[in-house]
mmCIF file of C-alpha atoms in Angstrom:
data_model
loop_
_atom_site.group_PDB
_atom_site.id
_atom_site.type_symbol
_atom_site.label_atom_id
_atom_site.label_comp_id
_atom_site.label_asym_id
_atom_site.label_seq_id
_atom_site.Cartn_x
_atom_site.Cartn_y
_atom_site.Cartn_z
ATOM 1 C CA ALA C 231 -49.328 3.196 -11.191
ATOM 2 C CA GLN C 232 -50.867 1.755 -8.093
ATOM 3 C CA SER C 233 -48.658 1.262 -5.088
ATOM 4 C CA VAL C 234 -48.872 0.124 -1.499
ATOM 5 C CA SER C 235 -46.709 1.642 1.215
ATOM 6 C CA GLN C 236 -45.939 0.014 4.511
ATOM 7 C CA HIS C 237 -44.223 2.532 6.712
ATOM 8 C CA ASN C 238 -42.633 0.239 9.244
ATOM 9 C CA HIS C 239 -40.118 -2.234 7.897
ATOM 10 C CA HIS C 240 -39.066 -3.684 11.225
ATOM 11 C CA VAL C 241 -40.990 -3.558 14.491
ATOM 12 C CA ILE C 242 -39.886 -4.987 17.817
ATOM 13 C CA LEU C 243 -42.392 -5.240 20.653
ATOM 14 C CA SER C 244 -42.636 -6.923 24.011
ATOM 15 C CA GLU C 245 -45.426 -9.374 24.677
ATOM 16 C CA ALA C 246 -48.711 -7.715 25.642
ATOM 17 C CA ALA C 247 -47.790 -4.492 23.848
ATOM 18 C CA SER C 248 -50.270 -3.069 21.353
ATOM 19 C CA LEU C 249 -49.537 -3.231 17.658
ATOM 20 C CA GLU C 250 -50.407 -0.935 14.792
ATOM 21 C CA LEU C 251 -48.904 -1.418 11.341
ATOM 22 C CA GLY C 252 -49.487 1.271 8.776
ATOM 23 C CA CYS C 253 -50.572 0.699 5.198
ATOM 24 C CA ASN C 254 -51.394 3.305 2.570
ATOM 25 C CA TYR C 255 -52.354 2.682 -1.031
ATOM 26 C CA SER C 256 -52.649 4.830 -4.090
ATOM 27 C CA TYR C 257 -55.809 4.116 -6.041
ATOM 28 C CA GLY C 258 -58.918 6.181 -6.380
ATOM 29 C CA GLY C 259 -61.383 3.527 -7.375
ATOM 30 C CA THR C 260 -63.045 0.633 -5.638
ATOM 31 C CA VAL C 261 -60.507 -1.419 -3.776
ATOM 32 C CA ASN C 262 -60.281 -4.767 -2.134
ATOM 33 C CA LEU C 263 -57.772 -4.693 0.714
ATOM 34 C CA PHE C 264 -55.958 -7.513 2.441
ATOM 35 C CA TRP C 265 -53.478 -8.248 5.158
ATOM 36 C CA TYR C 266 -51.446 -11.413 4.811
ATOM 37 C CA VAL C 267 -49.045 -12.897 7.338
ATOM 38 C CA GLN C 268 -46.055 -15.106 6.726
ATOM 39 C CA TYR C 269 -44.814 -17.017 9.752
ATOM 40 C CA PRO C 270 -41.212 -18.261 9.616
ATOM 41 C CA GLY C 271 -40.960 -21.114 7.145
ATOM 42 C CA GLN C 272 -44.617 -21.002 6.208
ATOM 43 C CA HIS C 273 -46.688 -19.744 3.309
ATOM 44 C CA LEU C 274 -48.572 -16.480 3.114
ATOM 45 C CA GLN C 275 -51.845 -16.722 5.017
ATOM 46 C CA LEU C 276 -54.807 -14.379 4.903
ATOM 47 C CA LEU C 277 -55.302 -12.441 8.145
ATOM 48 C CA LEU C 278 -58.255 -10.348 7.066
ATOM 49 C CA LYS C 279 -59.851 -8.658 4.088
ATOM 50 C CA TYR C 280 -62.033 -5.693 3.247
ATOM 51 C CA PHE C 281 -64.333 -5.618 0.259
ATOM 52 C CA SER C 282 -67.149 -3.289 1.333
ATOM 53 C CA GLY C 283 -69.386 -2.452 4.277
ATOM 54 C CA ASP C 284 -68.186 -1.913 7.837
ATOM 55 C CA PRO C 285 -64.743 -0.304 7.561
ATOM 56 C CA LEU C 286 -63.588 -2.031 10.728
ATOM 57 C CA VAL C 287 -62.846 -5.623 9.872
ATOM 58 C CA LYS C 288 -61.876 -8.386 12.226
ATOM 59 C CA GLY C 289 -59.599 -11.208 11.251
ATOM 60 C CA ILE C 290 -58.051 -14.271 12.735
ATOM 61 C CA LYS C 291 -55.961 -14.392 15.912
ATOM 62 C CA GLY C 292 -57.360 -11.151 17.335
ATOM 63 C CA PHE C 293 -56.216 -8.900 14.499
ATOM 64 C CA GLU C 294 -58.357 -6.111 13.104
ATOM 65 C CA ALA C 295 -57.936 -3.410 10.481
ATOM 66 C CA GLU C 296 -59.658 -0.145 9.738
ATOM 67 C CA PHE C 297 -60.305 1.131 6.233
ATOM 68 C CA ILE C 298 -60.225 4.920 6.089
ATOM 69 C CA LYS C 299 -61.146 5.895 2.566
ATOM 70 C CA SER C 300 -60.259 9.586 2.946
ATOM 71 C CA LYS C 301 -56.739 8.666 4.030
ATOM 72 C CA PHE C 302 -56.283 5.756 1.612
ATOM 73 C CA SER C 303 -55.249 3.717 4.620
ATOM 74 C CA PHE C 304 -55.844 0.215 5.925
ATOM 75 C CA ASN C 305 -53.907 -0.094 9.178
ATOM 76 C CA LEU C 306 -53.579 -3.376 11.029
ATOM 77 C CA ARG C 307 -54.024 -3.484 14.801
ATOM 78 C CA LYS C 308 -53.853 -5.915 17.678
ATOM 79 C CA PRO C 309 -54.405 -4.843 21.279
ATOM 80 C CA SER C 310 -51.961 -7.292 22.843
ATOM 81 C CA VAL C 311 -49.337 -9.181 20.846
ATOM 82 C CA GLN C 312 -47.962 -12.599 21.672
ATOM 83 C CA TRP C 313 -44.585 -14.164 20.969
ATOM 84 C CA SER C 314 -46.308 -16.335 18.350
ATOM 85 C CA ASP C 315 -47.191 -13.210 16.337
ATOM 86 C CA THR C 316 -43.568 -12.937 15.268
ATOM 87 C CA ALA C 317 -43.836 -12.950 11.478
ATOM 88 C CA GLU C 318 -43.767 -10.789 8.381
ATOM 89 C CA TYR C 319 -46.942 -8.892 7.575
ATOM 90 C CA PHE C 320 -47.947 -7.786 4.091
ATOM 91 C CA CYS C 321 -50.637 -5.330 3.104
ATOM 92 C CA ALA C 322 -52.105 -5.811 -0.365
ATOM 93 C CA VAL C 323 -54.543 -4.108 -2.694
ATOM 94 C CA ARG C 324 -56.353 -6.059 -5.354
ATOM 95 C CA GLN C 325 -56.538 -4.251 -8.651
ATOM 96 C CA GLY C 326 -59.685 -5.237 -10.485
ATOM 97 C CA THR C 327 -60.323 -8.925 -10.115
ATOM 98 C CA TYR C 328 -56.866 -10.013 -10.991
ATOM 99 C CA LYS C 329 -53.622 -8.960 -9.495
ATOM 100 C CA TYR C 330 -52.631 -8.123 -5.977
ATOM 101 C CA ILE C 331 -50.216 -5.282 -5.333
ATOM 102 C CA PHE C 332 -48.225 -5.913 -2.182
ATOM 103 C CA GLY C 333 -46.336 -3.626 0.105
ATOM 104 C CA THR C 334 -42.746 -4.432 0.982
ATOM 105 C CA GLY C 335 -43.768 -6.057 4.257
ATOM 106 C CA THR C 336 -43.179 -5.405 7.941
ATOM 107 C CA ARG C 337 -41.107 -7.800 10.001
ATOM 108 C CA LEU C 338 -42.515 -8.024 13.501
ATOM 109 C CA LYS C 339 -40.488 -9.497 16.321
ATOM 110 C CA VAL C 340 -42.203 -10.040 19.641
ATOM 111 C CA LEU C 341 -39.956 -10.487 22.639
ATOM 112 C CA ALA C 342 -41.096 -12.955 25.274
ATOM 113 C CA ASP S 107 -58.330 -30.576 1.822
ATOM 114 C CA ALA S 108 -54.978 -29.853 0.194
ATOM 115 C CA GLY S 109 -53.949 -26.265 -0.082
ATOM 116 C CA VAL S 110 -51.832 -24.850 -2.867
ATOM 117 C CA THR S 111 -48.860 -27.077 -3.548
ATOM 118 C CA GLN S 112 -45.737 -26.094 -5.426
ATOM 119 C CA SER S 113 -42.772 -28.063 -6.679
ATOM 120 C CA PRO S 114 -39.896 -28.142 -6.349
ATOM 121 C CA THR S 115 -39.299 -26.303 -3.078
ATOM 122 C CA HIS S 116 -35.748 -25.320 -3.971
ATOM 123 C CA LEU S 117 -33.887 -25.122 -7.250
ATOM 124 C CA ILE S 118 -30.425 -24.022 -8.351
ATOM 125 C CA LYS S 119 -29.848 -23.158 -11.994
ATOM 126 C CA THR S 120 -27.056 -21.635 -14.053
ATOM 127 C CA ARG S 121 -27.367 -18.395 -15.988
ATOM 128 C CA GLY S 122 -28.824 -18.945 -19.431
ATOM 129 C CA GLN S 123 -30.669 -22.118 -18.468
ATOM 130 C CA GLN S 124 -34.392 -22.626 -18.497
ATOM 131 C CA VAL S 125 -36.583 -23.598 -15.547
ATOM 132 C CA THR S 126 -40.113 -24.911 -15.049
ATOM 133 C CA LEU S 127 -41.986 -24.485 -11.783
ATOM 134 C CA ARG S 128 -45.209 -26.271 -11.007
ATOM 135 C CA CYS S 129 -48.331 -25.473 -9.038
ATOM 136 C CA SER S 130 -51.459 -27.366 -8.050
ATOM 137 C CA PRO S 131 -54.263 -25.081 -6.895
ATOM 138 C CA LYS S 132 -56.379 -25.542 -3.813
ATOM 139 C CA SER S 133 -59.211 -27.966 -4.365
ATOM 140 C CA GLY S 134 -62.151 -26.219 -6.023
ATOM 141 C CA HIS S 135 -60.104 -23.315 -7.341
ATOM 142 C CA ASP S 136 -59.895 -22.590 -11.054
ATOM 143 C CA THR S 137 -57.608 -19.563 -11.252
ATOM 144 C CA VAL S 138 -53.864 -19.538 -10.766
ATOM 145 C CA SER S 139 -51.605 -16.517 -10.377
ATOM 146 C CA TRP S 140 -47.835 -16.401 -10.168
ATOM 147 C CA TYR S 141 -45.777 -13.936 -8.144
ATOM 148 C CA GLN S 142 -42.071 -13.252 -7.790
ATOM 149 C CA GLN S 143 -40.807 -12.274 -4.344
ATOM 150 C CA ALA S 144 -37.278 -10.934 -4.290
ATOM 151 C CA LEU S 145 -35.415 -10.762 -1.005
ATOM 152 C CA GLY S 146 -36.760 -7.988 1.200
ATOM 153 C CA GLN S 147 -39.625 -7.188 -1.154
ATOM 154 C CA GLY S 148 -43.294 -7.954 -1.385
ATOM 155 C CA PRO S 149 -44.575 -10.360 -4.030
ATOM 156 C CA GLN S 150 -44.786 -8.934 -7.572
ATOM 157 C CA PHE S 151 -47.505 -10.129 -9.927
ATOM 158 C CA ILE S 152 -46.240 -12.048 -12.963
ATOM 159 C CA PHE S 153 -49.462 -13.288 -14.598
ATOM 160 C CA GLN S 154 -52.774 -15.013 -14.016
ATOM 161 C CA TYR S 155 -54.307 -18.002 -15.764
ATOM 162 C CA TYR S 156 -57.959 -18.867 -16.071
ATOM 163 C CA GLU S 157 -59.583 -21.369 -18.415
ATOM 164 C CA GLU S 158 -56.131 -22.274 -19.701
ATOM 165 C CA GLU S 159 -55.466 -18.746 -20.931
ATOM 166 C CA GLU S 160 -53.316 -15.907 -19.649
ATOM 167 C CA ARG S 161 -55.802 -13.350 -18.398
ATOM 168 C CA GLN S 162 -53.517 -10.578 -17.207
ATOM 169 C CA ARG S 163 -49.798 -9.981 -17.091
ATOM 170 C CA GLY S 164 -47.545 -7.871 -14.919
ATOM 171 C CA ASN S 165 -44.351 -6.081 -15.935
ATOM 172 C CA PHE S 166 -42.271 -9.128 -16.693
ATOM 173 C CA PRO S 167 -40.423 -9.884 -19.939
ATOM 174 C CA ASP S 168 -41.472 -12.548 -22.413
ATOM 175 C CA ARG S 169 -38.837 -14.857 -20.932
ATOM 176 C CA PHE S 170 -41.521 -15.566 -18.351
ATOM 177 C CA SER S 171 -44.272 -17.733 -19.733
ATOM 178 C CA GLY S 172 -46.877 -20.008 -18.310
ATOM 179 C CA HIS S 173 -49.447 -22.624 -18.932
ATOM 180 C CA GLN S 174 -52.586 -23.884 -17.293
ATOM 181 C CA PHE S 175 -53.810 -27.416 -17.750
ATOM 182 C CA PRO S 176 -57.397 -28.722 -17.897
ATOM 183 C CA ASN S 177 -57.115 -29.849 -14.252
ATOM 184 C CA TYR S 178 -56.309 -26.187 -13.350
ATOM 185 C CA SER S 179 -52.701 -26.898 -12.407
ATOM 186 C CA SER S 180 -50.147 -24.531 -13.823
ATOM 187 C CA GLU S 181 -46.522 -24.170 -14.836
ATOM 188 C CA LEU S 182 -44.267 -21.158 -14.848
ATOM 189 C CA ASN S 183 -41.391 -21.253 -17.333
ATOM 190 C CA VAL S 184 -38.462 -18.899 -17.303
ATOM 191 C CA ASN S 185 -36.009 -18.923 -20.212
ATOM 192 C CA ALA S 186 -32.480 -17.526 -20.437
ATOM 193 C CA LEU S 187 -32.153 -17.190 -16.689
ATOM 194 C CA LEU S 188 -30.437 -14.133 -15.260
ATOM 195 C CA LEU S 189 -28.900 -13.710 -11.841
ATOM 196 C CA GLY S 190 -31.690 -11.238 -11.087
ATOM 197 C CA ASP S 191 -34.282 -13.970 -11.505
ATOM 198 C CA SER S 192 -33.190 -15.431 -8.175
ATOM 199 C CA ALA S 193 -36.250 -15.145 -5.956
ATOM 200 C CA LEU S 194 -39.077 -16.973 -4.253
ATOM 201 C CA TYR S 195 -41.780 -17.788 -6.784
ATOM 202 C CA LEU S 196 -45.249 -17.989 -5.333
ATOM 203 C CA CYS S 197 -48.328 -19.554 -6.789
ATOM 204 C CA ALA S 198 -51.743 -18.362 -5.653
ATOM 205 C CA SER S 199 -55.103 -19.875 -6.445
ATOM 206 C CA SER S 200 -58.623 -18.559 -6.246
ATOM 207 C CA PHE S 201 -62.084 -19.207 -7.579
ATOM 208 C CA TYR S 202 -63.704 -17.016 -10.199
ATOM 209 C CA LEU S 203 -67.343 -16.420 -9.338
ATOM 210 C CA GLN S 204 -69.804 -13.964 -10.834
ATOM 211 C CA GLY S 205 -67.139 -11.704 -12.273
ATOM 212 C CA GLU S 206 -64.872 -11.663 -9.243
ATOM 213 C CA ASN S 207 -62.131 -13.769 -7.785
ATOM 214 C CA THR S 208 -62.322 -14.979 -4.215
ATOM 215 C CA GLU S 209 -59.328 -14.168 -2.051
ATOM 216 C CA ALA S 210 -56.077 -15.813 -3.032
ATOM 217 C CA PHE S 211 -54.525 -18.739 -1.218
ATOM 218 C CA PHE S 212 -50.762 -19.008 -1.539
ATOM 219 C CA GLY S 213 -48.405 -21.924 -1.773
ATOM 220 C CA GLN S 214 -45.107 -22.129 0.091
ATOM 221 C CA GLY S 215 -43.194 -21.136 -2.973
ATOM 222 C CA THR S 216 -40.210 -22.335 -4.962
ATOM 223 C CA ARG S 217 -36.887 -20.784 -4.022
ATOM 224 C CA LEU S 218 -34.941 -20.320 -7.277
ATOM 225 C CA THR S 219 -31.258 -19.509 -7.125
ATOM 226 C CA VAL S 220 -29.454 -18.600 -10.342
ATOM 227 C CA VAL S 221 -25.666 -18.884 -10.228
#
């Protein structure tokens, strides 16, 4: 069965620190990959997505992610985090055209 | 442009009862999916509806059923509630185009507590 692993469950950073959140998936076929963010009290919002093409994708709010097919990875990065980036981050793989398989999420806390 | 709206936002039910959750998709979207998010977990796919039919189903028992209406809105019904059904239930909508769904937009969810 397909699965998505997020290695870091809780991350605490100071403002201006760099961020990298790991995501690995298990699926050998064509994948659509996503990072969603959930700010406190808000709904899941799409940060960025990868369908095909350039493996380095840029999303909203300065986030980017790199798809490395050989490593089955889709890590999320941001060069300099802000206090407002405090949220829970979910990596997801879309299986076929239907369901998303989510990782367990990473709670990021940014200290001002 | 309204996003995905869900109702109610919170609900408390007793074991054995039945519950109905509602979802209105984002304007222009025709596909609705339901997810269950238990505490500390990522969302788990329940099922997806398109053209008023269940198109795919996750590993959930038959106690979980759904419906999609002609206006694309959807309901999730859960019968014979168990304590383990306590979770945040998320609705996601998308648009089906040329054999693929666009990315999903999520609602804020319904927090169901079973006591």
